[in-house]
Tab-separated table of C-alpha atoms and ligand atoms in Angstrom:
chain	number	residue	atom	x	y	z
A	1	MET	CA	25.387	-32.730	18.572
A	2	THR	CA	24.386	-30.381	16.067
A	3	GLU	CA	26.227	-27.284	16.020
A	4	ILE	CA	23.788	-23.813	16.550
A	5	SER	CA	24.287	-21.980	13.378
A	6	PHE	CA	21.056	-19.636	13.877
A	7	ASP	CA	19.439	-17.411	15.873
A	8	LEU	CA	15.918	-18.182	14.736
A	9	VAL	CA	14.401	-20.600	12.104
A	10	LEU	CA	11.169	-20.176	10.726
A	11	SER	CA	9.936	-23.724	9.923
A	12	GLY	CA	8.234	-25.962	7.243
A	13	GLY	CA	6.315	-22.433	6.146
A	14	THR	CA	4.788	-22.170	2.662
A	15	VAL	CA	7.897	-19.535	1.426
A	16	PHE	CA	7.244	-17.364	-1.732
A	17	ASP	CA	9.918	-15.762	-3.986
A	18	PRO	CA	7.601	-12.852	-4.951
A	19	VAL	CA	10.248	-12.339	-7.676
A	20	ALA	CA	10.169	-15.723	-9.124
A	21	GLY	CA	6.528	-15.906	-8.551
A	22	THR	CA	7.050	-19.415	-6.997
A	23	HIS	CA	6.383	-20.832	-3.635
A	24	ALA	CA	7.464	-24.216	-1.529
A	25	VAL	CA	7.543	-25.806	1.895
A	26	THR	CA	10.933	-25.111	3.220
A	27	ASP	CA	12.439	-23.174	6.467
A	28	VAL	CA	13.957	-19.752	6.523
A	29	ALA	CA	16.876	-19.248	8.954
A	30	VAL	CA	17.783	-15.838	10.194
A	31	THR	CA	21.108	-14.767	12.193
A	32	ASP	CA	22.073	-10.990	12.998
A	33	GLY	CA	19.075	-9.453	11.440
A	34	ARG	CA	19.658	-11.047	7.814
A	35	VAL	CA	18.133	-14.047	5.730
A	36	ALA	CA	21.091	-16.667	6.268
A	37	ARG	CA	19.490	-19.586	4.637
A	38	ILE	CA	16.395	-20.942	2.839
A	39	ALA	CA	16.422	-24.588	2.861
A	40	PRO	CA	14.564	-27.519	4.434
A	41	SER	CA	15.287	-29.114	7.496
A	42	LEU	CA	17.443	-26.395	9.369
A	43	ALA	CA	15.632	-26.319	12.540
A	44	ALA	CA	18.135	-28.517	14.032
A	45	GLN	CA	20.628	-25.569	13.859
A	46	ALA	CA	18.393	-23.209	15.686
A	47	ARG	CA	18.656	-21.027	18.769
A	48	GLU	CA	14.647	-21.257	18.479
A	49	VAL	CA	12.602	-22.636	16.198
A	50	VAL	CA	9.165	-21.212	15.183
A	51	ASP	CA	6.574	-23.658	13.818
A	52	CYS	CA	5.349	-21.952	10.261
A	53	ALA	CA	3.666	-25.030	9.302
A	54	GLY	CA	0.202	-24.405	7.358
A	55	LYS	CA	1.091	-20.602	7.322
A	56	TRP	CA	2.434	-18.289	4.502
A	57	VAL	CA	5.938	-16.733	4.864
A	58	MET	CA	7.007	-13.344	2.852
A	59	PRO	CA	9.128	-10.779	2.712
A	60	GLY	CA	7.684	-7.909	5.030
A	61	LEU	CA	4.689	-6.119	3.106
A	62	VAL	CA	4.999	-2.992	1.466
A	63	GLU	CA	2.291	-0.863	1.417
A	64	GLY	CA	1.733	1.578	-1.768
A	65	HIS	CA	-0.510	3.934	-0.249
A	66	THR	CA	-1.806	5.037	2.866
A	67	HIS	CA	-1.881	8.490	4.776
A	68	VAL	CA	0.371	8.160	8.267
A	69	PHE	CA	0.577	11.884	8.853
A	70	GLU	CA	-0.762	11.320	12.407
A	71	ASN	CA	-1.884	14.352	15.173
A	72	VAL	CA	-1.261	17.022	11.788
A	73	SER	CA	-3.522	15.800	9.106
A	74	LYS	CA	-7.279	14.634	10.123
A	75	VAL	CA	-6.531	11.604	8.130
A	76	GLY	CA	-3.147	10.771	9.314
A	77	ALA	CA	-3.095	7.193	11.255
A	78	PRO	CA	-0.290	6.344	13.635
A	79	PRO	CA	2.214	4.329	10.912
A	80	ASP	CA	3.498	1.689	13.355
A	81	GLU	CA	0.104	0.574	15.031
A	82	ALA	CA	-1.709	0.871	11.527
A	83	HIS	CA	1.148	-1.100	9.844
A	84	LEU	CA	3.913	-2.765	11.415
A	85	ARG	CA	1.988	-4.042	13.995
A	86	ARG	CA	-0.185	-5.615	11.366
A	87	GLY	CA	2.504	-7.265	9.116
A	88	VAL	CA	3.441	-3.881	6.943
A	89	VAL	CA	7.368	-2.962	7.162
A	90	ALA	CA	7.425	0.030	4.467
A	91	ALA	CA	4.773	2.089	3.522
A	92	ALA	CA	4.064	5.140	1.347
A	93	ASP	CA	2.144	8.386	2.462
A	94	ALA	CA	-0.533	9.327	-0.262
A	95	GLY	CA	-0.247	12.605	-0.410
A	96	THR	CA	-1.396	13.388	2.931
A	97	VAL	CA	1.711	15.827	2.979
A	98	GLY	CA	2.161	19.038	0.695
A	99	ALA	CA	5.217	21.071	0.480
A	100	SER	CA	4.372	23.379	3.654
A	101	THR	CA	4.188	20.504	5.863
A	102	PHE	CA	6.607	18.169	4.817
A	103	ALA	CA	9.285	19.396	7.093
A	104	ALA	CA	6.825	18.361	9.981
A	105	PHE	CA	5.769	15.029	8.472
A	106	ARG	CA	9.763	14.117	8.359
A	107	GLU	CA	10.394	15.333	11.764
A	108	PHE	CA	7.323	13.784	13.697
A	109	VAL	CA	6.202	10.845	11.491
A	110	VAL	CA	9.325	9.674	9.204
A	111	ARG	CA	12.304	10.034	12.007
A	112	PRO	CA	10.394	7.956	15.134
A	113	ALA	CA	8.465	5.555	12.777
A	114	GLU	CA	9.988	2.100	13.656
A	115	MET	CA	9.016	1.028	10.104
A	116	ARG	CA	10.586	2.668	7.061
A	117	LEU	CA	8.362	5.504	5.725
A	118	VAL	CA	8.298	7.228	2.295
A	119	ASN	CA	5.918	9.442	0.318
A	120	PHE	CA	3.907	10.438	-2.605
A	121	LEU	CA	4.135	14.457	-1.936
A	122	ASN	CA	0.789	16.563	-2.605
A	123	VAL	CA	0.964	18.986	-5.790
A	124	SER	CA	-0.898	21.345	-3.281
A	125	VAL	CA	1.393	22.669	-0.613
A	126	LEU	CA	-1.245	22.159	1.994
A	127	GLY	CA	-1.467	18.382	1.474
A	128	LEU	CA	-4.427	16.798	2.609
A	129	ILE	CA	-5.096	18.292	6.256
A	130	ASP	CA	-8.620	18.261	6.142
A	131	PHE	CA	-10.622	16.317	3.841
A	132	ARG	CA	-13.745	19.071	4.013
A	133	PHE	CA	-11.767	21.540	2.274
A	134	GLY	CA	-10.586	20.226	-1.421
A	135	GLU	CA	-6.663	21.041	-1.261
A	136	LEU	CA	-6.989	22.283	-4.731
A	137	LEU	CA	-10.072	24.681	-4.994
A	138	ASN	CA	-7.394	27.480	-4.574
A	139	PRO	CA	-5.193	26.199	-7.439
A	140	ASP	CA	-2.612	28.995	-6.556
A	141	THR	CA	-1.402	26.014	-3.930
A	142	LEU	CA	-0.151	24.147	-6.780
A	143	VAL	CA	3.261	25.620	-6.085
A	144	ALA	CA	5.534	23.743	-8.435
A	145	GLU	CA	8.952	24.875	-7.335
A	146	ASP	CA	7.919	24.327	-3.746
A	147	ALA	CA	7.290	20.532	-4.790
A	148	LEU	CA	10.268	20.180	-6.676
A	149	ALA	CA	12.747	21.846	-3.960
A	150	VAL	CA	10.703	19.315	-1.090
A	151	ALA	CA	11.616	16.580	-3.445
A	152	ARG	CA	15.213	17.601	-4.431
A	153	ASP	CA	16.036	17.989	-0.866
A	154	ASN	CA	14.605	14.575	0.483
A	155	PRO	CA	15.089	12.041	-2.034
A	156	ASP	CA	15.209	9.351	0.689
A	157	VAL	CA	11.433	10.171	1.184
A	158	VAL	CA	9.699	11.747	-1.873
A	159	ARG	CA	9.369	8.639	-4.127
A	160	GLY	CA	6.479	10.685	-6.227
A	161	PHE	CA	3.925	13.412	-6.389
A	162	LYS	CA	0.021	12.980	-5.660
A	163	ILE	CA	-3.358	15.101	-7.126
A	164	ARG	CA	-6.928	13.937	-5.969
A	165	LEU	CA	-8.810	14.259	-9.150
A	166	SER	CA	-11.815	14.732	-7.170
A	167	GLU	CA	-14.456	17.466	-8.266
A	168	ASP	CA	-14.587	18.532	-4.563
A	169	VAL	CA	-10.932	18.685	-4.316
A	170	VAL	CA	-10.109	20.204	-7.692
A	171	GLY	CA	-12.708	21.969	-9.107
A	172	SER	CA	-13.486	22.342	-12.897
A	173	ALA	CA	-9.976	23.240	-13.146
A	174	TRP	CA	-8.899	19.726	-13.382
A	175	ARG	CA	-7.320	19.755	-16.612
A	176	SER	CA	-4.844	22.420	-16.210
A	177	LEU	CA	-3.919	20.955	-12.808
A	178	LEU	CA	-3.299	17.496	-13.968
A	179	LYS	CA	-1.068	19.210	-16.919
A	180	SER	CA	0.972	21.248	-14.216
A	181	SER	CA	1.283	18.128	-12.199
A	182	LEU	CA	2.621	15.822	-14.877
A	183	ALA	CA	5.108	18.617	-16.019
A	184	LEU	CA	6.655	18.633	-12.496
A	185	ALA	CA	6.680	15.296	-12.004
A	186	THR	CA	8.503	15.393	-15.105
A	187	ASP	CA	10.890	17.835	-13.927
A	188	ALA	CA	11.679	15.479	-10.701
A	189	GLY	CA	12.031	12.182	-12.759
A	190	LEU	CA	9.200	10.934	-10.373
A	191	PRO	CA	5.422	9.307	-11.133
A	192	LEU	CA	2.719	10.552	-10.358
A	193	MET	CA	-0.276	9.324	-8.146
A	194	VAL	CA	-3.985	10.252	-9.400
A	195	HIS	CA	-6.879	9.774	-7.470
A	196	ILE	CA	-10.002	8.637	-9.648
A	197	GLY	CA	-13.575	8.495	-8.517
A	198	GLU	CA	-15.632	11.619	-8.401
A	199	THR	CA	-13.913	13.007	-11.612
A	200	GLU	CA	-15.512	15.411	-13.592
A	201	GLU	CA	-14.145	13.862	-16.557
A	202	PRO	CA	-14.669	10.191	-17.691
A	203	LEU	CA	-11.970	7.894	-17.478
A	204	PRO	CA	-10.190	7.742	-20.384
A	205	GLU	CA	-9.619	11.222	-20.621
A	206	VAL	CA	-7.480	11.603	-17.924
A	207	LEU	CA	-5.984	8.338	-18.862
A	208	GLY	CA	-4.898	9.414	-21.966
A	209	MET	CA	-2.718	11.883	-20.164
A	210	LEU	CA	-0.714	9.819	-18.122
A	211	ARG	CA	2.658	8.477	-18.645
A	212	PRO	CA	4.513	5.076	-18.242
A	213	GLY	CA	4.940	4.622	-14.303
A	214	ASP	CA	2.097	6.992	-13.128
A	215	ILE	CA	-0.244	4.901	-10.812
A	216	VAL	CA	-4.183	5.408	-11.011
A	217	ALA	CA	-5.319	5.102	-7.285
A	218	HIS	CA	-8.499	3.018	-6.357
A	219	CYS	CA	-9.083	0.804	-9.646
A	220	TYR	CA	-11.970	-0.827	-8.226
A	221	THR	CA	-14.029	2.456	-6.773
A	222	GLY	CA	-17.929	1.824	-7.409
A	223	LYS	CA	-18.084	5.233	-7.928
A	224	PRO	CA	-18.921	6.977	-11.359
A	225	HIS	CA	-16.216	7.397	-14.298
A	226	GLY	CA	-14.477	4.110	-12.970
A	227	ILE	CA	-12.716	1.010	-14.741
A	228	LEU	CA	-16.098	-0.839	-16.408
A	229	ASP	CA	-18.764	-0.044	-18.824
A	230	ASP	CA	-21.391	-2.343	-19.337
A	231	ASP	CA	-19.574	-5.186	-16.442
A	232	LYS	CA	-16.390	-4.795	-18.645
A	233	VAL	CA	-13.053	-3.064	-18.539
A	234	ILE	CA	-13.189	-0.286	-20.610
A	235	PRO	CA	-10.400	-0.344	-23.694
A	236	ALA	CA	-8.846	2.666	-22.457
A	237	VAL	CA	-8.146	1.497	-19.287
A	238	LEU	CA	-6.280	-2.082	-21.045
A	239	ASP	CA	-4.396	0.372	-23.064
A	240	ALA	CA	-3.215	2.571	-20.513
A	241	ARG	CA	-1.822	-0.623	-18.758
A	242	ALA	CA	-0.284	-1.602	-21.725
A	243	ARG	CA	1.484	1.530	-21.725
A	244	GLY	CA	3.034	1.095	-18.450
A	245	VAL	CA	-0.221	3.284	-16.442
A	246	LEU	CA	-0.144	1.194	-13.187
A	247	PHE	CA	-3.445	0.701	-11.258
A	248	ASP	CA	-3.662	0.283	-7.309
A	249	SER	CA	-6.604	-1.228	-5.226
A	250	ALA	CA	-6.544	1.522	-2.514
A	251	HIS	CA	-9.454	0.473	-0.818
A	252	GLY	CA	-10.096	3.517	1.325
A	253	LYS	CA	-13.202	4.641	3.019
A	254	SER	CA	-15.310	4.631	-0.275
A	255	ASN	CA	-13.169	3.238	-2.907
A	256	LEU	CA	-13.298	-0.486	-3.157
A	257	SER	CA	-16.540	-2.097	-4.443
A	258	PHE	CA	-16.500	-5.863	-4.137
A	259	GLU	CA	-18.910	-5.927	-7.148
A	260	VAL	CA	-16.202	-4.361	-9.444
A	261	ALA	CA	-13.516	-5.720	-8.473
A	262	ARG	CA	-15.270	-9.443	-8.438
A	263	LYS	CA	-15.864	-8.543	-12.336
A	264	ALA	CA	-12.616	-6.983	-13.077
A	265	ILE	CA	-10.669	-9.818	-11.540
A	266	ALA	CA	-12.827	-12.519	-13.235
A	267	GLU	CA	-11.482	-11.038	-16.244
A	268	GLY	CA	-7.947	-10.965	-14.948
A	269	PHE	CA	-7.665	-7.265	-14.580
A	270	LEU	CA	-5.763	-7.232	-10.966
A	271	PRO	CA	-4.394	-4.255	-9.639
A	272	ASP	CA	-0.656	-4.047	-10.300
A	273	LEU	CA	-0.267	-2.973	-6.256
A	274	LEU	CA	-2.412	-4.603	-3.940
A	275	THR	CA	-2.866	-1.463	-1.510
A	276	SER	CA	-5.396	-0.412	1.521
A	277	ASP	CA	-5.791	3.384	1.421
A	278	THR	CA	-5.756	3.229	5.588
A	279	SER	CA	-6.146	6.514	7.236
A	280	ALA	CA	-7.859	7.641	10.556
A	281	ARG	CA	-10.917	7.218	8.468
A	282	ASN	CA	-11.068	3.102	8.033
A	283	TRP	CA	-8.554	1.880	9.932
A	284	ARG	CA	-11.186	0.836	12.461
A	285	GLY	CA	-13.356	-0.590	9.475
A	286	PRO	CA	-14.492	-0.785	6.612
A	287	VAL	CA	-10.231	-0.903	5.423
A	288	PHE	CA	-8.948	-2.291	8.967
A	289	ASP	CA	-5.523	-2.922	7.355
A	290	LEU	CA	-3.238	-4.068	4.091
A	291	VAL	CA	-3.759	-7.839	5.095
A	292	THR	CA	-7.562	-7.241	5.382
A	293	SER	CA	-7.628	-5.827	1.869
A	294	ALA	CA	-5.811	-8.620	0.710
A	295	ALA	CA	-7.998	-11.418	2.161
A	296	LYS	CA	-11.160	-9.534	0.715
A	297	LEU	CA	-9.285	-9.326	-2.665
A	298	ARG	CA	-8.464	-13.234	-2.118
A	299	ALA	CA	-12.085	-14.007	-1.499
A	300	LEU	CA	-12.956	-12.502	-4.773
A	301	GLY	CA	-11.127	-14.477	-6.739
A	302	MET	CA	-6.947	-13.517	-6.921
A	303	THR	CA	-4.588	-16.402	-5.243
A	304	MET	CA	-2.245	-15.904	-3.327
A	305	ASP	CA	0.857	-16.095	-5.730
A	306	GLU	CA	-0.979	-13.148	-7.634
A	307	ILE	CA	-1.661	-11.600	-3.917
A	308	VAL	CA	1.960	-11.364	-2.575
A	309	PRO	CA	4.125	-9.982	-5.369
A	310	ARG	CA	1.342	-7.011	-5.329
A	311	MET	CA	2.075	-6.317	-1.295
A	312	THR	CA	5.919	-7.053	-1.481
A	313	ILE	CA	8.205	-6.634	-4.606
A	314	ALA	CA	5.883	-4.602	-6.929
A	315	PRO	CA	5.175	-1.564	-4.477
A	316	ALA	CA	8.837	-2.374	-3.037
A	317	ARG	CA	10.088	-1.194	-6.989
A	318	ARG	CA	8.284	1.495	-7.117
A	319	LEU	CA	8.685	3.158	-4.254
A	320	GLY	CA	12.495	2.395	-4.707
A	321	LEU	CA	12.702	0.235	-1.322
A	322	ASP	CA	14.000	-2.720	-3.105
A	323	THR	CA	17.823	-1.256	-2.854
A	324	GLU	CA	17.335	-1.357	0.467
A	325	GLY	CA	16.076	-4.954	0.891
A	326	TYR	CA	12.722	-4.576	0.857
A	327	GLY	CA	9.912	-6.457	-0.857
A	328	THR	CA	12.550	-10.135	-1.255
A	329	LEU	CA	12.993	-12.334	0.876
A	330	VAL	CA	16.698	-13.900	-0.228
A	331	GLU	CA	19.383	-15.355	1.357
A	332	GLY	CA	22.164	-12.396	2.121
A	333	GLY	CA	18.993	-10.054	2.459
A	334	PRO	CA	18.329	-8.181	5.297
A	335	ALA	CA	15.454	-10.394	7.557
A	336	HIS	CA	11.945	-8.004	6.778
A	337	VAL	CA	9.700	-11.040	7.321
A	338	THR	CA	6.087	-11.320	7.251
A	339	VAL	CA	4.185	-14.687	8.376
A	340	LEU	CA	0.658	-14.809	7.674
A	341	GLU	CA	-2.367	-17.182	8.763
A	342	ASP	CA	-5.907	-17.781	7.750
A	343	THR	CA	-8.159	-17.329	10.498
A	344	GLU	CA	-11.533	-18.408	10.750
A	345	GLU	CA	-14.806	-17.100	8.463
A	346	THR	CA	-15.395	-13.373	8.896
A	347	THR	CA	-17.655	-10.914	7.936
A	348	LEU	CA	-15.978	-8.384	5.774
A	349	PRO	CA	-17.318	-5.034	4.755
A	350	ASP	CA	-16.367	-3.265	1.320
A	351	ALA	CA	-17.071	0.533	1.373
A	352	ALA	CA	-20.254	0.305	-1.006
A	353	GLY	CA	-22.661	-1.557	1.752
A	354	ASN	CA	-21.779	-4.914	0.766
A	355	SER	CA	-19.984	-7.965	2.507
A	356	ILE	CA	-18.531	-11.365	1.943
A	357	VAL	CA	-17.742	-13.801	4.831
A	358	ALA	CA	-14.353	-15.121	3.709
A	359	PRO	CA	-10.995	-15.916	6.288
A	360	ARG	CA	-9.070	-13.022	7.100
A	361	LEU	CA	-5.331	-12.903	6.985
A	362	GLU	CA	-3.505	-12.361	10.276
A	363	PRO	CA	0.073	-11.638	11.374
A	364	ALA	CA	1.040	-14.595	12.799
A	365	LEU	CA	5.055	-13.156	13.093
A	366	VAL	CA	6.638	-10.020	12.141
A	367	LEU	CA	10.689	-9.235	11.770
A	368	HIS	CA	11.765	-6.207	10.782
A	369	GLY	CA	15.046	-6.447	10.063
A	370	GLY	CA	15.800	-9.710	12.044
A	371	GLN	CA	14.069	-7.637	15.086
A	372	ARG	CA	10.583	-9.259	16.208
A	373	VAL	CA	7.663	-6.786	16.423
A	374	GLU	CA	5.054	-7.148	18.266
A	375	THR	CA	1.778	-7.503	16.275
A	376	SER	CA	-1.969	-5.925	17.165
A	377	PRO	CA	-5.180	-8.223	16.951
A	378	TRP	CA	-7.520	-6.974	14.099
A	379	ARG	CA	-9.165	-4.192	15.111
A	380	GLY	CA	-12.747	-5.720	13.868
A	381	LEU	CA	-12.536	-7.443	17.155
A	382	ASP	CA	-12.060	-4.593	19.530
A	383	THR	CA	-14.206	-1.416	18.489
A	384	ALA	CA	-12.475	0.736	21.232
A	385	ARG	CA	-9.132	0.511	19.874
B	401	ZN	ZN1	-5.471	7.671	-0.563
């Protein structure tokens, strides 16, 4: 009789190594919360075997842009329900929280969550409590000392800063507010995430001010001042990327246009970070979750080999979560694993009133630190959720 060596073996799936950018059909063995072996034919040594044939096996997903300040902000979705139960084991809140509300975020959201949460702290002390009232319309709410103090005292959570540069948020003071935000991010040694779309000024002017490592949110927005001109990615966007400025795909309620994404992807302009911008405003549609955002971009031309690193290792590195074993699937590392499977063809909406018909990606099995996570069904199937 073969000796039992592993608690669990995920057998025969297509297993991704997002660091190497490769995949192979093989087995993944888990013991005591860690990845014990990645090799073919391990099933005979397992206490439990899950057949993953025909499924995609990857590191637990990392969401680089979401809004999870539940019960305080009107845009806050419940983190575990919106993310963990849909295959995402770690996520970054993108500016829902400002310095004045950070203590509540830490106590009531980060601490009780079953998943790992970090954030981009809003440069306004108010944060994004209620999107009807721009948090920087009073520019005095940008208090650099407060933001810096919160970042300094909470390095386990604060991994960057966020400014929303829409006209209804910053008014006409966008340039001085962006400068102050960049200065404080430089002081803290952290990146700045900048929300584009609906900006007063054309995008090149904004991009010219950003530093390597800063993140432009919503690269496939269909709103004015986006990345395309005459159906081509504008040179300033390519220049910014060449300098190390990053672009996230943050779908959001109103910032993914299939038309823009299809053209940009055809040109080879892929997001550095594949993110969903899930919030209480969109988690029942049109965004739903990160895996549905990924399925949409796959339908528009991205391959799984291009998709997987952008929702695992790339955000994990940017958020400093790779050092905790997020974003990778390696022998000896923590068993954060997401297994996805293709579904039937489904009509999927963008944020601009268009739709495509494509298979969705659904979490078939999720492990966080080796613990099996109970998954939730796709919320498009049950609008009452
Ligand atoms: Zn957002």
